[in-house]
Coordinates of C-alpha atoms and ligand atoms in Angstrom, one line a residue:
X1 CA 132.3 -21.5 53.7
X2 CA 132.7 -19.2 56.7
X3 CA 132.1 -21.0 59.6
X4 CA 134.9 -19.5 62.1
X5 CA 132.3 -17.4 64.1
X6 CA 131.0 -20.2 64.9
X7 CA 133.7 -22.3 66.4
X8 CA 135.0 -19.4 67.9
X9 CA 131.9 -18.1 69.7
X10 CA 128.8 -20.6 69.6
X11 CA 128.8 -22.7 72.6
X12 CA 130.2 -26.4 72.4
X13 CA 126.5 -27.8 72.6
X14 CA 125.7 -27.3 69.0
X15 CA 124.6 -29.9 67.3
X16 CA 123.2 -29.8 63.9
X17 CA 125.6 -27.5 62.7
X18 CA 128.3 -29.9 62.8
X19 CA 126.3 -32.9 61.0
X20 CA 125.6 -30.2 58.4
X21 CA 129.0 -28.3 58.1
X22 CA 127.5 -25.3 55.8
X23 CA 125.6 -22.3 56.2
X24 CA 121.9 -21.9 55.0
X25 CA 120.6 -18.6 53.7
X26 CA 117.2 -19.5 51.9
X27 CA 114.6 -22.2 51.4
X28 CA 111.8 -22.7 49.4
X29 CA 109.1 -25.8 49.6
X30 CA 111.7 -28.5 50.1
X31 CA 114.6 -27.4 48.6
X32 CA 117.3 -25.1 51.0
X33 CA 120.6 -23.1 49.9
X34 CA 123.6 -22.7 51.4
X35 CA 125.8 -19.8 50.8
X36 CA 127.5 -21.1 48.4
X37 CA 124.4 -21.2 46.1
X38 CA 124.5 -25.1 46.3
X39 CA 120.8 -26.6 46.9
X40 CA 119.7 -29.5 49.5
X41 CA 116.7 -31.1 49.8
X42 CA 115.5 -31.0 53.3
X43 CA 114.0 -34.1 54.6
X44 CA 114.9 -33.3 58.2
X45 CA 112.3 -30.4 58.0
X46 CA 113.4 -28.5 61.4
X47 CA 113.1 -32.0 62.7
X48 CA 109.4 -31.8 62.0
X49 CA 108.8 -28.5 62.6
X50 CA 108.6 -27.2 59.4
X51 CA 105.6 -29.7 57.6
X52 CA 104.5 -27.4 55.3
X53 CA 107.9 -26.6 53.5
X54 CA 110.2 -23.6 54.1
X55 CA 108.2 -20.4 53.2
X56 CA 104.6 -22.1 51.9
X57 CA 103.1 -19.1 50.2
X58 CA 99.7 -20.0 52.0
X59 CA 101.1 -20.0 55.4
X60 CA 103.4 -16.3 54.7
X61 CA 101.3 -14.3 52.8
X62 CA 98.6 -13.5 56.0
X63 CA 102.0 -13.1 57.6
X64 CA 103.7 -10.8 55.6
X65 CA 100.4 -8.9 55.9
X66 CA 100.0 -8.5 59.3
X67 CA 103.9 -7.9 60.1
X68 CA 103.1 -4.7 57.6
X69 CA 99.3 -3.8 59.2
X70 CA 101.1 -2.4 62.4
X71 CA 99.2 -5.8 64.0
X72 CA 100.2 -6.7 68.0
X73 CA 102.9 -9.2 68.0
X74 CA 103.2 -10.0 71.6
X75 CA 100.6 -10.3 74.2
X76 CA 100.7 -12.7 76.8
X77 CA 97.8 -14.5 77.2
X78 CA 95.3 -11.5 76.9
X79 CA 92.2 -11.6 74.3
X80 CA 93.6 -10.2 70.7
X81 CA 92.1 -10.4 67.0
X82 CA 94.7 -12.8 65.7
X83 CA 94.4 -15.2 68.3
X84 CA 90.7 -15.0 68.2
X85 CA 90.7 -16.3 64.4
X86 CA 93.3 -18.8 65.4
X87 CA 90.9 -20.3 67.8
X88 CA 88.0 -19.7 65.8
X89 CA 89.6 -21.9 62.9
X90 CA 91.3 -24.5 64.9
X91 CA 88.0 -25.7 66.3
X92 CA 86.1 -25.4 62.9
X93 CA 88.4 -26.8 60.4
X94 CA 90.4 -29.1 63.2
X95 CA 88.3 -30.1 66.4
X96 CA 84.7 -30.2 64.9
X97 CA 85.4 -32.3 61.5
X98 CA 86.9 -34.6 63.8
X99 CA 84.3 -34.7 67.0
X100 CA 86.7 -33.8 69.0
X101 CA 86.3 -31.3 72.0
X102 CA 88.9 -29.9 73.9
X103 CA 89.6 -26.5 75.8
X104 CA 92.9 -25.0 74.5
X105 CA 95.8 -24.1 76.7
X106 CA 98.5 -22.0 75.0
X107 CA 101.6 -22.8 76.9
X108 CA 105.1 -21.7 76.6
X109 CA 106.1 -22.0 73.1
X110 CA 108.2 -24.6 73.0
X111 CA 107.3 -28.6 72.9
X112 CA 108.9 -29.4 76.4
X113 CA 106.2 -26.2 77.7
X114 CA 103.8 -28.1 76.1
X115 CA 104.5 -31.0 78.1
X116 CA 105.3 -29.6 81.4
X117 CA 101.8 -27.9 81.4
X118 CA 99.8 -31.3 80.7
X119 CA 102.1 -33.1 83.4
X120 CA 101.5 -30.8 86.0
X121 CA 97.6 -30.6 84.9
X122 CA 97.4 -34.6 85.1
X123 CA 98.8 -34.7 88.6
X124 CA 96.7 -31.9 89.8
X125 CA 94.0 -33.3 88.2
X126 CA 94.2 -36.8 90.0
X127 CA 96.3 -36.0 92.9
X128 CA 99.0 -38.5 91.9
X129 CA 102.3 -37.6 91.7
X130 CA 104.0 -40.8 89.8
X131 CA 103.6 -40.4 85.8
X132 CA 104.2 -43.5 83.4
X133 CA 106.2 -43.1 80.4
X134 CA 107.5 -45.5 77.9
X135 CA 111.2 -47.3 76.8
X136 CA 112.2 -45.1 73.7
X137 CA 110.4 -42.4 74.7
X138 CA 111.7 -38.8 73.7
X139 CA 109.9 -35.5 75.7
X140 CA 111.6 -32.5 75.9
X141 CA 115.0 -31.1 77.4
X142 CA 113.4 -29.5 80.6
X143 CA 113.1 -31.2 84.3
X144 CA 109.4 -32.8 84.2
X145 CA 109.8 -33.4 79.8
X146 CA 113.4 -35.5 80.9
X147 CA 112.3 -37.3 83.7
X148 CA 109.4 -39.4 81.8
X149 CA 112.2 -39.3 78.6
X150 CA 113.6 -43.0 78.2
X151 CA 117.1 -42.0 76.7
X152 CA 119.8 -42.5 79.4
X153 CA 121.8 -39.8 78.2
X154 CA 119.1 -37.6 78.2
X155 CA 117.8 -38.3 81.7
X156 CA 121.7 -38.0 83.2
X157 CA 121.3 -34.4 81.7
X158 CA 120.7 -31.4 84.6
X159 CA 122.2 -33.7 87.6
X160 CA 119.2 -33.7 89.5
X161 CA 117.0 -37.0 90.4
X162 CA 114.2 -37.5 88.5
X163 CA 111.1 -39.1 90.6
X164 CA 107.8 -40.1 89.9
X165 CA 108.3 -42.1 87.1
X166 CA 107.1 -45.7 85.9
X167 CA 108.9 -47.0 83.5
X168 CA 106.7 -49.4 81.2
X169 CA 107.5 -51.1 77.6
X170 CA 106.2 -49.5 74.5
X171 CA 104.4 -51.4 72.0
X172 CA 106.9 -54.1 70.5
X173 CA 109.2 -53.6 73.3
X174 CA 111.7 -55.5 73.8
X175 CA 110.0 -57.9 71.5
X176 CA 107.2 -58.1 69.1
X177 CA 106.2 -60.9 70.9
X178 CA 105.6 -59.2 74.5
X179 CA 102.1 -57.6 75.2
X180 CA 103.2 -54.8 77.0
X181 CA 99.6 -53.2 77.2
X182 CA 98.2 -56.5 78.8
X183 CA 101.5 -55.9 81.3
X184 CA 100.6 -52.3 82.2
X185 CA 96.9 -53.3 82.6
X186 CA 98.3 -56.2 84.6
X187 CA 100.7 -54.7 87.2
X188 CA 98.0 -51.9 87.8
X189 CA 95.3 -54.1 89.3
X190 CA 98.0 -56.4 91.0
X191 CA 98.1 -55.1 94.7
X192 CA 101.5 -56.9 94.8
X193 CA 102.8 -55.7 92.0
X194 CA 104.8 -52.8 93.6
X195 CA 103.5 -49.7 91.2
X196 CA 101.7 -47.4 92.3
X197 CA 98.6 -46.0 90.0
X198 CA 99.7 -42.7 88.2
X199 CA 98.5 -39.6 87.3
X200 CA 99.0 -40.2 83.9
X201 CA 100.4 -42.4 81.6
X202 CA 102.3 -40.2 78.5
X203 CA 102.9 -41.5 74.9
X204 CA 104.2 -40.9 71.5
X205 CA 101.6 -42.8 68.8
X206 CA 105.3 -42.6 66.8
X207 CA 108.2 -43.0 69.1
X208 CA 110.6 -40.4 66.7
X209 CA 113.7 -39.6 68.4
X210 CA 113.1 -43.0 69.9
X211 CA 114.0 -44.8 66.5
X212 CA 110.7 -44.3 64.5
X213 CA 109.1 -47.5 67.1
X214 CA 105.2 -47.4 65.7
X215 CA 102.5 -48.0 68.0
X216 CA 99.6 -50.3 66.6
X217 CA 95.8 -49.6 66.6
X218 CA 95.0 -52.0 69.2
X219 CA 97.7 -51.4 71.5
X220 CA 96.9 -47.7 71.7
X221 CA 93.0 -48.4 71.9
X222 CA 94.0 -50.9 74.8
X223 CA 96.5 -48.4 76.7
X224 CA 93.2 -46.1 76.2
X225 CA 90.7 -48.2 77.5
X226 CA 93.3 -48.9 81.0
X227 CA 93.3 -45.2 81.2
X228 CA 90.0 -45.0 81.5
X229 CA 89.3 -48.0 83.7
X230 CA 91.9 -47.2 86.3
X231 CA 90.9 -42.8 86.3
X232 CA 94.7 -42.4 84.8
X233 CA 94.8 -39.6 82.7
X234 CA 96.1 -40.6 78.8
X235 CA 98.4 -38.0 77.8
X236 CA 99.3 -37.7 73.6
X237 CA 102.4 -35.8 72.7
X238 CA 102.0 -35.1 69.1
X239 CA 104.9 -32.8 69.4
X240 CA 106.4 -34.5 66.7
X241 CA 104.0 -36.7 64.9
X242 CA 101.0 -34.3 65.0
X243 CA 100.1 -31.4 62.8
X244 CA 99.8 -33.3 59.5
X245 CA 102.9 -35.2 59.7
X246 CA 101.6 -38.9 59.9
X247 CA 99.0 -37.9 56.8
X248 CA 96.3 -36.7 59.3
X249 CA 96.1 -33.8 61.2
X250 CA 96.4 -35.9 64.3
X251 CA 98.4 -38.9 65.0
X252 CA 95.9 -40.9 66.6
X253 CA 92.9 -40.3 64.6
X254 CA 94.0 -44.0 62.6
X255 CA 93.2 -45.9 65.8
X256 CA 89.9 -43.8 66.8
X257 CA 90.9 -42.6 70.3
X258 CA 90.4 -39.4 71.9
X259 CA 93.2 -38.8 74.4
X260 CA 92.1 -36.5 77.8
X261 CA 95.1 -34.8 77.1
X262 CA 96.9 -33.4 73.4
X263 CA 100.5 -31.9 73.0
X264 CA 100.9 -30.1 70.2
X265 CA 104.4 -27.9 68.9
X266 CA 106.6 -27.6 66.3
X267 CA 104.6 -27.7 62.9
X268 CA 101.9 -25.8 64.4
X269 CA 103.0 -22.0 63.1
X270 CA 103.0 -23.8 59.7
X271 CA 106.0 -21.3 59.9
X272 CA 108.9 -22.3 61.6
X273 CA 107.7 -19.8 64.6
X274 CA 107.3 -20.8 67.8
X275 CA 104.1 -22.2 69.2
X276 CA 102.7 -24.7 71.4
X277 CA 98.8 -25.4 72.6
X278 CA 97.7 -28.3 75.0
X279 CA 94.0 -30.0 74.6
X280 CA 92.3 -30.5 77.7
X281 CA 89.0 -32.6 78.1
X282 CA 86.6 -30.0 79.2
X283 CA 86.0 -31.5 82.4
X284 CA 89.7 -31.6 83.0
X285 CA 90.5 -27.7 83.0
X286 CA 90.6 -27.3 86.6
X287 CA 93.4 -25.0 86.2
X288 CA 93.2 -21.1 88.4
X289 CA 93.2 -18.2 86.4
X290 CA 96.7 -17.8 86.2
X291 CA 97.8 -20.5 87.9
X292 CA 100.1 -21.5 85.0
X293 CA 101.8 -18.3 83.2
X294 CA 104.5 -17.2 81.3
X295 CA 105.7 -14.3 79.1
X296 CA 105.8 -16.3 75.4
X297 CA 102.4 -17.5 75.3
X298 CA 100.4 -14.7 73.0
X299 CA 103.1 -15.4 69.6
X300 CA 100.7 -13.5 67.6
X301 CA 102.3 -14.1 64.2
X302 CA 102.2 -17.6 65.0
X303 CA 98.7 -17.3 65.6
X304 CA 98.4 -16.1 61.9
X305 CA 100.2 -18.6 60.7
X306 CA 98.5 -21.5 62.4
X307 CA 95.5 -20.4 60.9
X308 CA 96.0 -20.2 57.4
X309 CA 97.9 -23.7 57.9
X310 CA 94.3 -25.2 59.7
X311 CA 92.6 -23.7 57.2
X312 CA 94.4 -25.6 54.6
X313 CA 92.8 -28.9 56.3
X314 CA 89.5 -27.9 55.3
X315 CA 90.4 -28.3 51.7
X316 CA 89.7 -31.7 50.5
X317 CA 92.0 -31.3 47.6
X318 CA 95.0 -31.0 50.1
X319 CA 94.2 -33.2 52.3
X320 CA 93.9 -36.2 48.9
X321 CA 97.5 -34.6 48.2
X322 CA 99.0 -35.3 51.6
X323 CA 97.3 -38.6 51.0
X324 CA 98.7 -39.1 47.6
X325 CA 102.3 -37.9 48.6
X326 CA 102.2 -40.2 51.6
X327 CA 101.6 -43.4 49.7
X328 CA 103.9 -42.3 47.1
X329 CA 106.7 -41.7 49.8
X330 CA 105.8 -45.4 51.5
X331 CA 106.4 -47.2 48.3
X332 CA 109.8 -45.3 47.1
X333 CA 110.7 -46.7 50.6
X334 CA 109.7 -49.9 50.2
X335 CA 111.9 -49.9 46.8
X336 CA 115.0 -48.8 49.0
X337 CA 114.0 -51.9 51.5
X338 CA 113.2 -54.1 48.5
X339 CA 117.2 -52.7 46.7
X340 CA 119.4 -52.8 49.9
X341 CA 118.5 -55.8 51.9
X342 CA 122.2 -55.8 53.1
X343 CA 121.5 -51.9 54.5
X344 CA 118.2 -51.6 55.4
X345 CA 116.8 -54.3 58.0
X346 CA 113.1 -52.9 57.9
X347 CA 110.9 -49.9 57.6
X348 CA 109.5 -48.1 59.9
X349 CA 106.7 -45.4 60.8
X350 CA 103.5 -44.2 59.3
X351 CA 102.6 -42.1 56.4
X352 CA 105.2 -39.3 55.9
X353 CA 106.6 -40.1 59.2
X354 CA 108.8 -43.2 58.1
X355 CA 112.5 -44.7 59.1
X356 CA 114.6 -47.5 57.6
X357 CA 115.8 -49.0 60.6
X358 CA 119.6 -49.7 58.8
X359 CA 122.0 -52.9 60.2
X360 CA 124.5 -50.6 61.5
X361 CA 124.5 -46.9 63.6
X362 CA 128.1 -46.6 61.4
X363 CA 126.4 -47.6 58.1
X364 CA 123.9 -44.5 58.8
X365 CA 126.3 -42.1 59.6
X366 CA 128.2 -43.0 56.3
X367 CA 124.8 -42.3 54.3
X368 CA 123.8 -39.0 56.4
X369 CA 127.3 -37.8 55.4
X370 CA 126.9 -39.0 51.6
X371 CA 123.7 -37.5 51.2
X372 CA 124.6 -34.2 52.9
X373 CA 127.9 -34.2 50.3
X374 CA 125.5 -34.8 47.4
X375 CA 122.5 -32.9 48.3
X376 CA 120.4 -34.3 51.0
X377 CA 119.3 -33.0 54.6
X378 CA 118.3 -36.2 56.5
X379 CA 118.8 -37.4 60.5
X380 CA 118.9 -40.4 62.2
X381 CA 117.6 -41.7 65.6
X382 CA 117.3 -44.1 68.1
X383 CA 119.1 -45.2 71.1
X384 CA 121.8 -46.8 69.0
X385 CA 121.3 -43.9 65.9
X386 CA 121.1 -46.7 63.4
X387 CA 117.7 -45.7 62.3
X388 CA 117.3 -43.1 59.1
X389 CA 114.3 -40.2 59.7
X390 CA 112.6 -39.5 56.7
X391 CA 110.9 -36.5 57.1
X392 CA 109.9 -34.6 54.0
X393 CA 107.3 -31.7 54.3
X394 CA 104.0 -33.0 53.7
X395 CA 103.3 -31.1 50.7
X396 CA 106.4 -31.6 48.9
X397 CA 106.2 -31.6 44.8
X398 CA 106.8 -34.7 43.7
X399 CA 110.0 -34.0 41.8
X400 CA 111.8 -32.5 45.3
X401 CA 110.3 -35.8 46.6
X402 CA 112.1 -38.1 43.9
X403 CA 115.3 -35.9 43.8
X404 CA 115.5 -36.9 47.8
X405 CA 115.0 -40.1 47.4
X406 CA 117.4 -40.7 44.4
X407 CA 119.9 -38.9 46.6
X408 CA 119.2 -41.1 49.8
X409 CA 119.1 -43.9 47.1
X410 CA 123.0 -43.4 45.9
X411 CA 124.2 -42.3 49.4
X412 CA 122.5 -46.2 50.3
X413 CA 124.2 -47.6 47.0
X414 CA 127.6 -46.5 47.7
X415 CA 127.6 -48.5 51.2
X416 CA 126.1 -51.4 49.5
X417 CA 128.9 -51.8 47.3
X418 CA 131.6 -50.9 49.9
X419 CA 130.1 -53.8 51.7
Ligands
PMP1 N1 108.1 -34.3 72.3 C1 108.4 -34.9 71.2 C2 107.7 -36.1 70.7 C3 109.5 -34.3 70.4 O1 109.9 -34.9 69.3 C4 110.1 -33.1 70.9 C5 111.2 -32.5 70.1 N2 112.0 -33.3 69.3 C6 109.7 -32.6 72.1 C7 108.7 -33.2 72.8 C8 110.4 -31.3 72.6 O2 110.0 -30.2 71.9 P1 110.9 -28.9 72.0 O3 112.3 -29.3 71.4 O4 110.3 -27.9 71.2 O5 111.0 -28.6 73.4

């Protein structure tokens, strides 16, 4: 395989192409080929940014259509067809099935955009400058995203000083035993207890790059309900764990709240194409006209793309086979935890958002490279990488889904013996 270009001229930074030392060409559902001709199943999925498989005919065909029709393709933030229908669907098939009512801010089109804007809205909003953001907690690359980001490596990045900040335990942090939501609720009505109220307190409902850390029902109704007693503004980035990926649409929809504030990126297209919105309580879109701008923020073909994948939520017959798949996923899991005790400490996650949180970062870099040799696109993550992602698209068949896990299954057997 021809990778010389590059080494030669690709900056230092990259990343994934080293853990996956080949060269892609095509991809279908959840199966991906290399040039070679040899076929992967992808459970790393763009790192969640490509939910509903590579090329879902539902999702390409209006595009294929409109690339053809002469259609705009770019157009700032002014008034066109495409995003008219995107809008138009998004609140029918997404918002109103869902009571939920939000303005819609398209951003830049990237996650960490996404973020920025609600940040920037919460502390306009309030007048408070200090932000609280959980241990774990993974945000975005750019100044505002890293600064309420928990990794230490990440936060170093850009040699700048990061203020405004509160650090405060996730859920289960550092023990299952510690009731970090009666803390937060604690130190903010404690005069004494040097923190100052913030704008906004910003979450993950699934901590991803954090390790797959799972917030529970009553912890996020709780963090909720101090949100709203103290005026702080409760910020959801579903960057990640959004857009179908958890088995509903929304992350939070499980535990029944309705955040002020909704990030929402990567699987959005449905394509792979870049696209961000932010949900804004009514009430809370104080923004000028124009007050926030930017070039990328009228990605037309995403537009069409978003829409036929929020149409696809009005379907009950999907939405059973998300279901379906989801379950199915949970319990081949729960074999692997059940078959390699002496690998796999615990399971983590929701739905088709899961980890196996493995006894050793080493152990999982052994399997990623296993699986990769045999077949198998998978990451890990947390702070220590010893935790495996499992991300398969949402509406993967259910032989790609028991090819992946037969290869993660014999990537996992190998160390289990070498043990
Ligand atoms: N928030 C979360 C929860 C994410 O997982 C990511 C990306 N991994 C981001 C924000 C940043 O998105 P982007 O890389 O598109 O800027």
């Amino acid at each position: 395989m021809n990778t010389d270009v590059f080494a030669a001229y690709e900056s230092n930074v990259r990343r994934y192409g080293r853990s996956f030392p080949t060269v892609f060409t095509k991809a279908l559902g959840a199966t991906i080929w290399d040039e070679a001709g040899k076929t992967y199943i992808d459970f790393l999925v763009g790192s969640g940014a490509l939910n509903y498989g590579h090329n879902n005919a539902n999702i390409m065909a209006p595009a294929i259509e409109y690339l053809a029709g002469g259609n705009i393709l770019l157009s700032l933030d002014m008034y066109t067809t495409a995003k008219r229908e995107f809008i138009e669907v998004f609140v029918d098939s997404i918002l109103k099935p869902r009571g939920l009512s939000y303005k819609i801010q398209f951003p830049g089109p990237t996650g960490t955009n996404a973020n920025e804007a609600a940040l920037a809205l919460a502390r306009k909003y309030t007048g408070r400058s200090s932000v609280m953001a959980f241990t774990n907690s993974y945000h975005g690359m750019s100044l505002g995203s890293l600064a309420v980001s928990g990794s230490a490596s990440t936060r170093e990045l850009g040699g700048v000083a990061r203020h405004d900040v509160i650090r405060v335990p996730y859920d289960g942090y550092p023990n299952p035993t510690f009731d970090s939501a009666s803390y937060i609720d604690h130190v903010l009505g404690d005069p004494g207890s040097g923190i100052e109220k913030p704008a906004a307190i910003i979450l993950e409902t699934i901590q991803a790059e954090g390790g797959m850390n799972t917030a529970s029902t009553a912890w996020l109704i709780e963090i909720q309900r101090i949100c709203r007693s103290h005026g702080i503004v409760l910020i959801v980035d579903d960057i990640q764990a959004g857009t179908g990926r958890t088995g509903d649409f929304f992350s939070f929809e499980f535990a029944k709240i309705d955040p002020d504030i909704v990030c929402l990126s990567k699987s959005l297209s449905g394509s792979g194409s870049p696209f961000s919105i932010v949900l804004i309580r009514p009430e809370m879109d104080i923004w000028k006209p124009g007050e926030h701008s930017g070039t990328f923020r009228g990605n037309n073909l995403a537009f069409v793309t978003a829409r036929a994948m929020c149409k696809m939520w009005s379907d009950r017959e999907f939405i059973a086979g998300v279901e379906r798949t989801a379950v199915k996923l949970q319990a081949l899991l729960d074999g692997l935890v059940t078959k390699y005790p002496k690998c796999i400490e615990r399971k983590r996650g929701r739905g088709l958002m899961a980890g196996l949180k493995c006894r050793s970062p080493a152990l999982v870099a052994r399997v990623h490279d296993v699986a990769f040799e045999i077949g198998l696109l998978i990451e890990s993550s947390g702070p220590n990488r010893d935790v495996i992602k499992v991300l398969p698209p949402i509406t993967i068949s259910d032989d790609e889904l028991h090819d992946g896990i037969a290869i993660l299954d014999q990537a996992l057997q190998e160390q289990a013996s070498e043990d």
